[in-house]
Every structure is written in C-alpha cells, then in structure tokens.
Tab-separated table of C-alpha atoms and ligand atoms in Angstrom:
chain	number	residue	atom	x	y	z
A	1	UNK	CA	95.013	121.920	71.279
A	2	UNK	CA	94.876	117.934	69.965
A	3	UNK	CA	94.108	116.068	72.977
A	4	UNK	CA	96.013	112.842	73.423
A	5	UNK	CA	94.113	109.671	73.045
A	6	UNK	CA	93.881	106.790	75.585
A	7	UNK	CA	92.426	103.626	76.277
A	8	UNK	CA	91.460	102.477	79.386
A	9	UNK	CA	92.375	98.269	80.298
A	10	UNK	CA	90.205	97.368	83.564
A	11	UNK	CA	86.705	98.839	84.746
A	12	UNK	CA	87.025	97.899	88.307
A	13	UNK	CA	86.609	99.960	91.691
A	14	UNK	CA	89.726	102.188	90.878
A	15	UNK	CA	89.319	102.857	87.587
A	16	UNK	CA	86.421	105.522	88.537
A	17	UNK	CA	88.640	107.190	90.434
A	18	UNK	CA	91.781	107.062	87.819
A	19	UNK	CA	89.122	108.558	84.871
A	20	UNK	CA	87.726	110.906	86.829
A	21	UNK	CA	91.362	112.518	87.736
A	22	UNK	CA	92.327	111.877	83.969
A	23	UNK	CA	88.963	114.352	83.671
A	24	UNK	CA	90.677	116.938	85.577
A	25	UNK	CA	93.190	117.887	83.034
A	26	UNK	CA	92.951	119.231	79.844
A	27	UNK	CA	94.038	118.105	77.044
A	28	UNK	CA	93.521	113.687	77.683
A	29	UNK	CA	90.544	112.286	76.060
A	30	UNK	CA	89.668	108.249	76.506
A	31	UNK	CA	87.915	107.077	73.667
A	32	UNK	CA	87.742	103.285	74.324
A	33	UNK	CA	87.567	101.071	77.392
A	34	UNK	CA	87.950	97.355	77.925
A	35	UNK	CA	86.608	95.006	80.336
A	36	UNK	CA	86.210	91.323	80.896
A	37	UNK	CA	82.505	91.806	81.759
A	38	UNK	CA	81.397	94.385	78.883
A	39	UNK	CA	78.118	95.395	80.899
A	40	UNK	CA	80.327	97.073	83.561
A	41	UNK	CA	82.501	99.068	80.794
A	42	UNK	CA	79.160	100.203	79.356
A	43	UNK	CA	78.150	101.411	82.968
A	44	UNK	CA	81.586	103.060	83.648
A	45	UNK	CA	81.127	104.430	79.805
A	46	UNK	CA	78.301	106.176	80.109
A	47	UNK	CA	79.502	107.877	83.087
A	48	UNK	CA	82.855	109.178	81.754
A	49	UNK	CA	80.697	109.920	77.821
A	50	UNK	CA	83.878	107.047	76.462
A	51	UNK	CA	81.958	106.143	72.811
A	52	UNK	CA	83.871	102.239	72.791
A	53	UNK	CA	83.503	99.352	74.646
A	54	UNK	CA	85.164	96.105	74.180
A	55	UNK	CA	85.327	92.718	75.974
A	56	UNK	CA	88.123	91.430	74.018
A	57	UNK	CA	91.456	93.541	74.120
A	58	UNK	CA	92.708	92.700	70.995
A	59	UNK	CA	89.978	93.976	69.347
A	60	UNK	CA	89.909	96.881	71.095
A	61	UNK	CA	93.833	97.458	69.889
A	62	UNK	CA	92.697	96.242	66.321
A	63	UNK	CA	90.412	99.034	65.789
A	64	UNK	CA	91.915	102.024	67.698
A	65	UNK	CA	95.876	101.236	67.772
A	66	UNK	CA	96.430	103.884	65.006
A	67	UNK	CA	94.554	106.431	66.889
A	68	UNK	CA	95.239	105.867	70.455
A	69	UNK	CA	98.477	107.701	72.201
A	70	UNK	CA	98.696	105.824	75.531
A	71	UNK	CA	96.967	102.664	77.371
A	72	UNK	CA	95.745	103.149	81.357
A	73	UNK	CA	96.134	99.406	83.067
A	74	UNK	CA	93.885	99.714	85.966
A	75	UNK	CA	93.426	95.859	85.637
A	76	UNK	CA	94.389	93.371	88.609
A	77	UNK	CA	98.409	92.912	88.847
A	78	UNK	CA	98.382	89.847	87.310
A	79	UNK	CA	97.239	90.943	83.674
A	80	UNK	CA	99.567	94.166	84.093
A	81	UNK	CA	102.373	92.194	81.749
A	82	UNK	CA	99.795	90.976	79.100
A	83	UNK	CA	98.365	94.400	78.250
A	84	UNK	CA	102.032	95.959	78.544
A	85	UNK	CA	102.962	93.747	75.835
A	86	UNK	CA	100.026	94.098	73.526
A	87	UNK	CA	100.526	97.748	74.142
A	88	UNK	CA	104.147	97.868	73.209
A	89	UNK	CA	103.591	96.023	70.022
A	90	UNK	CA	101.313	97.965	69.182
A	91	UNK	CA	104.116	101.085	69.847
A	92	UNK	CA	101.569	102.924	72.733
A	93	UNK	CA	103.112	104.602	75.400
A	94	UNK	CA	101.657	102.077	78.696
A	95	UNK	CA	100.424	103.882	82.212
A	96	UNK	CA	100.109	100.664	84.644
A	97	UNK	CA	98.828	100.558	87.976
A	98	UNK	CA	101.132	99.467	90.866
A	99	UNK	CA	102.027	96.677	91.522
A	100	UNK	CA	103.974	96.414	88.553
A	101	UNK	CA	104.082	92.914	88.125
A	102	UNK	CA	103.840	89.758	90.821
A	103	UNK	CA	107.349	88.896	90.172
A	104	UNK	CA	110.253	90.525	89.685
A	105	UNK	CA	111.117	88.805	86.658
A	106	UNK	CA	107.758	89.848	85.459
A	107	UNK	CA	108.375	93.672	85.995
A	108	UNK	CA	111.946	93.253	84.917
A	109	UNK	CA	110.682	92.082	81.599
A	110	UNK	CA	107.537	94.643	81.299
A	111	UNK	CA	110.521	97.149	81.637
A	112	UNK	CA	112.569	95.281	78.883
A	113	UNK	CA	109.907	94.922	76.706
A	114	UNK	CA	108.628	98.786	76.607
A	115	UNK	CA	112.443	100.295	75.882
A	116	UNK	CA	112.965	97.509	72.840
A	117	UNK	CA	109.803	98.368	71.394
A	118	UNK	CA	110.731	101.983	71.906
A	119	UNK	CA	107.729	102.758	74.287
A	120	UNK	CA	107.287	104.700	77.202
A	121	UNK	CA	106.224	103.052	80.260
A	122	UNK	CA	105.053	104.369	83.548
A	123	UNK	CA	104.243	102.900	86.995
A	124	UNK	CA	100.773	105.080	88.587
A	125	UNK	CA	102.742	105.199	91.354
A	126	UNK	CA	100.531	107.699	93.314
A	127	UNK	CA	101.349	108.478	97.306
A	128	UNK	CA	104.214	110.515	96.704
A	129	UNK	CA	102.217	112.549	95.096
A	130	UNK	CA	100.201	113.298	98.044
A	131	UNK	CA	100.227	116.331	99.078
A	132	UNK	CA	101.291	116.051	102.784
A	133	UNK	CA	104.348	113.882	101.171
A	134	UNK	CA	105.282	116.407	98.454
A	135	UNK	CA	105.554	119.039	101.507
A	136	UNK	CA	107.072	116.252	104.017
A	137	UNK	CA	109.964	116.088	100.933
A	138	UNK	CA	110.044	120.217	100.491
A	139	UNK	CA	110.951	120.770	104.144
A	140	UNK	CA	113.605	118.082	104.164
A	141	UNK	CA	114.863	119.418	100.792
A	142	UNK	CA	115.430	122.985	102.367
A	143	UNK	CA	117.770	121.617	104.969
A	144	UNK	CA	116.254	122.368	107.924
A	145	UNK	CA	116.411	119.309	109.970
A	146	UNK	CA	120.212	119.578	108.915
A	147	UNK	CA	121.605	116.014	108.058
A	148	UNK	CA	119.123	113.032	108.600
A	149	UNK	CA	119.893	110.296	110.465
A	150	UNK	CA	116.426	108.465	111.518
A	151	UNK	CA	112.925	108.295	109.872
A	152	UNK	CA	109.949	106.105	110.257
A	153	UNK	CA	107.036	105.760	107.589
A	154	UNK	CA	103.867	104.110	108.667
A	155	UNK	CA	100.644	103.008	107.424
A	156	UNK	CA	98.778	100.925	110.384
A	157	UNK	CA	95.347	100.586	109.755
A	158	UNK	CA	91.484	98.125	110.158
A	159	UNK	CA	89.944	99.550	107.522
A	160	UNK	CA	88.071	96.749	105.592
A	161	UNK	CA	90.364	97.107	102.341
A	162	UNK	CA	88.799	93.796	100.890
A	163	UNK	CA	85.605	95.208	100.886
A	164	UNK	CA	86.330	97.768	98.157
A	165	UNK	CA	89.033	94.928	96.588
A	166	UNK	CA	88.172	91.728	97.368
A	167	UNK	CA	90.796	90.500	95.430
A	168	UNK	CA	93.753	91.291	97.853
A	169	UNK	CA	92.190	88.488	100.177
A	170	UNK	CA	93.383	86.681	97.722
A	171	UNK	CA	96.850	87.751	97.429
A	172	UNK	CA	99.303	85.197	98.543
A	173	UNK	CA	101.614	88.154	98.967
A	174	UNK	CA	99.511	91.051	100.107
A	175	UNK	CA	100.499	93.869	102.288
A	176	UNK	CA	104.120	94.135	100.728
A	177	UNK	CA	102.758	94.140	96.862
A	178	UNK	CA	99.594	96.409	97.830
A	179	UNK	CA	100.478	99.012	100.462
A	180	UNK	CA	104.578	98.225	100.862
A	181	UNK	CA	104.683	99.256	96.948
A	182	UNK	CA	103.772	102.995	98.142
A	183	UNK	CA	105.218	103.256	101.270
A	184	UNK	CA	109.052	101.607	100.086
A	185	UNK	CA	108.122	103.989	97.582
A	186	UNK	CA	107.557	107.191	99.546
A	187	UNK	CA	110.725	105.688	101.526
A	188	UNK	CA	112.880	106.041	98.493
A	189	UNK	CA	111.542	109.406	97.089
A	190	UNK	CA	111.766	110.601	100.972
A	191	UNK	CA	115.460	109.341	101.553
A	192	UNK	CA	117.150	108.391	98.240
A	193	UNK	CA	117.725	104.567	97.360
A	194	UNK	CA	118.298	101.551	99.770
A	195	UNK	CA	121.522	99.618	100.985
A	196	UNK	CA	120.047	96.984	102.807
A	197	UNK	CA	116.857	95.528	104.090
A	198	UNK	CA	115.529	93.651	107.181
A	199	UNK	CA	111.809	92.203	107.458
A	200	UNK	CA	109.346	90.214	109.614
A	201	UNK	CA	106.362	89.690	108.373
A	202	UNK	CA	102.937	88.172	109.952
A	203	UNK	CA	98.839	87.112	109.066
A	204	UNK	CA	96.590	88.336	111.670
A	205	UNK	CA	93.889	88.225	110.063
A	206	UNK	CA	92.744	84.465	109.329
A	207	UNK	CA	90.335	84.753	106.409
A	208	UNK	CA	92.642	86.238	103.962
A	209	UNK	CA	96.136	84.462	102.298
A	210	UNK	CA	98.834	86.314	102.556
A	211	UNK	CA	100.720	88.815	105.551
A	212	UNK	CA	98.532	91.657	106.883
A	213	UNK	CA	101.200	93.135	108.877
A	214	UNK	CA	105.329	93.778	107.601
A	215	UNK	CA	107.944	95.910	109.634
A	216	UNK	CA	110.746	96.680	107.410
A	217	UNK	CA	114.224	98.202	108.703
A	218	UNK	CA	115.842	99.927	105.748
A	219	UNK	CA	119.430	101.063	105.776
A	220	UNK	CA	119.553	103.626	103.113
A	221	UNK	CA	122.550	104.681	101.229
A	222	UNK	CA	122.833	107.740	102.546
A	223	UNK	CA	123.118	106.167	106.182
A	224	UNK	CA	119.681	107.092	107.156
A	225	UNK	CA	118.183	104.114	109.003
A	226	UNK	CA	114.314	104.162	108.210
A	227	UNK	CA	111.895	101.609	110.018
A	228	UNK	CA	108.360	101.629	107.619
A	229	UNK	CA	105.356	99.501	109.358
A	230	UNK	CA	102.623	98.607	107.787
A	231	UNK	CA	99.348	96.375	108.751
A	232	UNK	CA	96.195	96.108	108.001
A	233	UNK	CA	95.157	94.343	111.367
A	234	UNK	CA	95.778	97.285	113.929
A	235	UNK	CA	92.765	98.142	115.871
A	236	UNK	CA	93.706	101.844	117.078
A	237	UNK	CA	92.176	104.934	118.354
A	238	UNK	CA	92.720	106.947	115.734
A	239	UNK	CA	92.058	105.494	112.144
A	240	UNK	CA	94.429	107.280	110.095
A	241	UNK	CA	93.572	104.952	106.542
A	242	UNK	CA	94.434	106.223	103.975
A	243	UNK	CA	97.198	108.400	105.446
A	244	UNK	CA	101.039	107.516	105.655
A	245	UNK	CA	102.489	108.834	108.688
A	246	UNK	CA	105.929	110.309	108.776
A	247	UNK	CA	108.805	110.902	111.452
A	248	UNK	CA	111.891	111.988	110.334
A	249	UNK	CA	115.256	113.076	112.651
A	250	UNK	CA	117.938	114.973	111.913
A	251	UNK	CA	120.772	116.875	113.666
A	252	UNK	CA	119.058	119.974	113.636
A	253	UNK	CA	115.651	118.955	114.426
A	254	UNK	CA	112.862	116.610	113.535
A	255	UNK	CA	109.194	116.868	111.746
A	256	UNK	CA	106.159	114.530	112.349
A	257	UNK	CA	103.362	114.005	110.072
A	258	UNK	CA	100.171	113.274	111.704
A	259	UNK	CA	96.774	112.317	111.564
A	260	UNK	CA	95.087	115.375	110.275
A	261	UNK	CA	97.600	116.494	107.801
A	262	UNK	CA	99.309	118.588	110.208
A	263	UNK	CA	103.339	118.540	110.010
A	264	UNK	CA	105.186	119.519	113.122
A	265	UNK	CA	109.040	120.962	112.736
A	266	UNK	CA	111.059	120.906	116.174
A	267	UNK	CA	113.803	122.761	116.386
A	268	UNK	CA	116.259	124.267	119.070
A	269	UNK	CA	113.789	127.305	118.566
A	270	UNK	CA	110.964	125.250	119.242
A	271	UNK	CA	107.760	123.525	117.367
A	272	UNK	CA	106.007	124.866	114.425
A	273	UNK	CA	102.776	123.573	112.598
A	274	UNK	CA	101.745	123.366	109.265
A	275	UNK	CA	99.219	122.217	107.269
A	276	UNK	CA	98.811	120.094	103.819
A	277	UNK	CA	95.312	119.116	103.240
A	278	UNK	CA	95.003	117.309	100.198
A	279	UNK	CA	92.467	119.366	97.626
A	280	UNK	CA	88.795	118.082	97.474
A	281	UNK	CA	87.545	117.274	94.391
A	282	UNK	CA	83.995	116.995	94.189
A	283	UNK	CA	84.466	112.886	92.798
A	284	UNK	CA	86.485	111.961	95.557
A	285	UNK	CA	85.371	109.299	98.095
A	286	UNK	CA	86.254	110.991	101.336
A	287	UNK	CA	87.078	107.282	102.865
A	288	UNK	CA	90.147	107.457	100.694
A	289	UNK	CA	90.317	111.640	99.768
A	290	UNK	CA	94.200	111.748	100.101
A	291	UNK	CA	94.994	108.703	97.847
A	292	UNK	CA	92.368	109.732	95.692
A	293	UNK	CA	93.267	113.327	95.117
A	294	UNK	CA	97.044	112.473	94.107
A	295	UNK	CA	95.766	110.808	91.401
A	296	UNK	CA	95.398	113.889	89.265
A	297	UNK	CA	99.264	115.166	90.237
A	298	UNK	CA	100.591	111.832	89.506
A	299	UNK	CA	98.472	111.719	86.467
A	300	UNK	CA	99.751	115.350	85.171
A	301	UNK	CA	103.123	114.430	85.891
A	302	UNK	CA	102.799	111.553	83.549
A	303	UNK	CA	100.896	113.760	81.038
A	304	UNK	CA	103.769	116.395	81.070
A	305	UNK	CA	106.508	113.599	80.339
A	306	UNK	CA	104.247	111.779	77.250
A	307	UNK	CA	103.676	115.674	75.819
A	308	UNK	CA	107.878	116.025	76.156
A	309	UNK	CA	107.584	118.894	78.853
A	310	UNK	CA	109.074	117.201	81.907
A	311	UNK	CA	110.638	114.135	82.936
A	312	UNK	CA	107.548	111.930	84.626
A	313	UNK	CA	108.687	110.436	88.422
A	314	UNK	CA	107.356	106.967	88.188
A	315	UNK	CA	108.495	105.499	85.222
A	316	UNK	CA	109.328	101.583	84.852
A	317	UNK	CA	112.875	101.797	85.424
A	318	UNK	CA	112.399	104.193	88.637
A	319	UNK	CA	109.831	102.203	89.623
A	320	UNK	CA	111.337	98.301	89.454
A	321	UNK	CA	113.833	100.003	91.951
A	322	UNK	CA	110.969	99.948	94.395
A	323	UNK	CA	109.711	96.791	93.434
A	324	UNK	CA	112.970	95.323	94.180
A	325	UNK	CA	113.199	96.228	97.680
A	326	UNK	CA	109.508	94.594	97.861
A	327	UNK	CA	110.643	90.801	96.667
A	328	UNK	CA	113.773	91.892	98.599
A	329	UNK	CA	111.638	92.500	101.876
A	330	UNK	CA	109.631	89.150	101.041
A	331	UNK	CA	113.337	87.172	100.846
A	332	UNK	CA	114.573	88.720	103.855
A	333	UNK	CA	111.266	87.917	105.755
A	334	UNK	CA	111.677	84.090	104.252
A	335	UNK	CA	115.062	83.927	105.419
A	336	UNK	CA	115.383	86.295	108.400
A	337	UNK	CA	118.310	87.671	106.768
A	338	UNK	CA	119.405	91.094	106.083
A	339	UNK	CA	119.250	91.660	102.234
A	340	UNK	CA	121.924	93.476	100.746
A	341	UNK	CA	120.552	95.554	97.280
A	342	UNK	CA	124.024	96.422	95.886
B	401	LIG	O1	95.125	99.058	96.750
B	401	LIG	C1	95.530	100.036	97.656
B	401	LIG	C2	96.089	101.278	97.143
B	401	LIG	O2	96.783	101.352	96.157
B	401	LIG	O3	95.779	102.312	97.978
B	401	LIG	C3	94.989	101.870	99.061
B	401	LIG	C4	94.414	100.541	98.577
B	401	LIG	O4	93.234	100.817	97.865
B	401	LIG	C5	94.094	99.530	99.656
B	401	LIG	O5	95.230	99.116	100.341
C-alpha cells in the first residue's frame, strides 16, 4: 500500500504526542520536520526515524513539495495562518492544531485560502474524539433520555498547564482559545449548533495574561440550554484534568459523566453504569491519557477523509463554526451582552 507523505511544522511538547498517534496507523509516513530551533527537530527526528530536518520552512517545502501529501501544524496558534498558506500554494492538503487562528478574520481567511487553492484543510480538533464523549454522543443518539432540554459541560481544573506550555501564560486570550476551543466544541458535536451566547469571564491567577476561568450559557438551536465552565484556577478534591465532565437532561431521564470515566443513565427504571476508559497506548503520558489517546481517532478520521473513504469531522469550515462562538463568547464577556450567532 503507498503510504501518504507528511511533513511535520512545529517540534514542541505536543508534537510527540501527535507523531506518535500518526505512528499508530498504517499507511502515514513523515519524512521531513521543521523547527525554529533545528537541534530539537533532530532530537524529535531521531526518535520518530523522520530522515529531514529543516529550520527554514520554505526550504523544507522547496525540496519535498512534490513528494509530500499533507502538512501537520503543531506550531503555536499564531504561525497556524503562515504555514496554511505556504501549504496551500504549494497545493498540500493542511492538518492544523486548534486554535485555528487568534482571530476570526484569521481563521476565516485560512478557510478561504485552502478551498481557492483547492486544498483540504482540517482543524486537529481532538476531545470529541475521546472516548467517554464518542459514547456520551451514542447514548444521546439512541434516544434514551427522550428530548433534551438541559446539559452542562465542564472542565474545572489546577493542573499547572503552563508548565508543559508555557506559552499560554502568555495568551492575552487564554482559557477560551485553549480549552473553550474543545469544550464549545464537544458542546456543538454534543447538541447541534448555537443560537445565542452569554459569558463572564475572570483572571485568578495573577502571573499569567489573559482569563483563567469562563462560564458560558449557550442557547442552542435546538432549545437545549447548555451552561459549559471552564477554569484553570479551581482548587478541588478531585482533579479531574484532562477530563470534560458531562450532565445532560432530558424528559426521559438524564446521564452524568464523571471522574473515572464512568457514565451514569437515570431513568424512571432507575440508574445504570457504564464505562469508557480511553485505550492506553504504551506512549501516552498518563497526566493527560484521555486527550492523548484521541489523538489517534481524530487522526484516522482525518486519514480516512484525505484517502477519499469518509468525510473527516473537523474540517475548517466545521471547525470556524466553533471558533465563532469563541470570539463570540469573548464579545459577549466584553460587553455583558447576549450574542446572537444567526
Ligand atoms: O493545550 C491544551 C489542549 O489542547 O489540551 C489540554 C492542553 O494541553 C492544556 O490546556
């Protein structure tokens, strides 16, 4: 079978992680990597046997464009458009880590950019492709809980993020663009596209720029009113990072997903459990297992679209849907106004 060639744009902390799920599936080989400081894309080269290294991306394109299939963006967001663009020119199909862009003029014209150079673009838009999610969305899906009328999504955490990624200290934006991306994402894949939006937003946490904590109250379309809370500065008993926690109501009954990847369905019959561990592969950092182990699902799903099997999830126009209700969470939490998305 001819494997599909890729370069990789960014060596940092996730990009182990991202290579080592591409390594998973057949079929996806990378052959070149770039990075602004070439002596840690020789480390990460070694380790994933990737025979080029570059510190300048246009070389990199210059001598492998012909060959390559796809580009992986694991850079930080602000480079995302740059490489998008080099890639499109250079007609590869573009994977790009989430956020897609800092602005939403940015991501609208990453989008634009991709479908006039006739290029495929995709968001790695990975938690709802975890599997506690993907079963969350099966059980609602079968109808059980009858019609929905309430949900809440959270993901309230301490864990020392900017350890790992000291960059989002940095962020004057920062728990919207790097956590709100997945959950208003999961919100959306959960309960269908959003009406209108409310937010409050606050910074706890004095040594870092932008808001560690964000409550958003989403009306969906549907009618479903969802409530997803997020922040980074919540001491608590149990530490659930990396996990998003799910409640979801309906007029037959309701499910909660917990801590330990247990879902419980309530129903006029009473409460059943189940589980949905994520699967351990051997690379993952256990810190981060769930987040870590969608990788590989949201990677084959993207694999499976660029091969023409199956529509991918996360492409660029599904995903500047949810990048919209981010800037529209940010302008609501500016103005303390509801924001309408219509
Ligand atoms: O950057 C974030 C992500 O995408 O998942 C968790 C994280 O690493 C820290 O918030």
């Amino acid at each position: 079978m001819k494997k599909l060639k890729f370069a990789v744009f960014g060596t940092g902390f996730w990009s182990y992680y991202q290579l080592s799920g591409w390594q998973e599936l057949p079929g996806v080989e990378p052959i070149a990597l770039y990075n602004r400081t070439q002596s840690r894309a020789e480390e990460v080269a070694r380790t994933f046997n990737v025979p080029h290294v570059y510190d300048d991306p246009d070389e990199l394109l210059q001598q492998h464009a012909a060959e390559l299939d796809f580009m992986d963006i694991i850079t930080d967001v602000d480079t995302h458009a740059l490489f998008t663009e080099k890639g499109a020119a250079q007609g590869l199909a573009v994977i790009c880590q989430k956020p897609m862009a800092p602005t939403l003029e940015t991501a609208r014209r990453m989008v634009t950019v991709c479908k006039n150079a006739g290029v495929k673009l995709y968001i790695h838009e990975n938690f709802r492709w975890q599997a506690p999610i993907r079963k969350v969305k099966e059980i609602l899906d079968s109808g059980l809980l009858g019609k929905l009328f309430r949900a809440r999504v959270t993901f309230v955490s301490a864990f020392p993020v900017f350890q790992n990624q000291p960059f989002l200290a940095e962020l004057e934006e920062f728990i919207l663009t790097d956590i709100g991306s997945h959950i208003l994402d999961i919100c959306r894949f959960l309960f269908g596209e959003v009406a209108s939006l409310y937010c409050q937003t606050n910074r706890v946490n004095s040594q870092i720029k932008g808001e560690d904590v964000a409550h958003v109250l989403l009306r969906m379309q549907n009618g479903i009113s969802c409530f997803a809370e997020m922040s980074y500065a919540s001491l608590l008993e149990k530490e659930a990072f990396p996990q998003t926690l799910v409640q979801v109501e309906g007029e037959h009954g309701s499910l909660i997903l917990t801590h330990d990847f247990q879902i419980k369905i309530t129903t006029r019959q009473g409460t059943n459990s189940t589980a949905a561990e994520p699967q351990m592969y051997s690379w993952v950092d256990p810190a981060y297992a769930v987040v870590h182990s969608s990788i590989v699902d949201c990677n084959r799903n993207i694999l499976e679209d660029l091969l023409g099997n199956a529509p991918a999830e996360t492409t660029g126009d599904d995903n500047f849907q949810t990048v919209r209700l981010v800037h529209a969470a940010y302008e609501s939490a500016r103005t303390n106004k509801v924001v309408s998305l219509f």
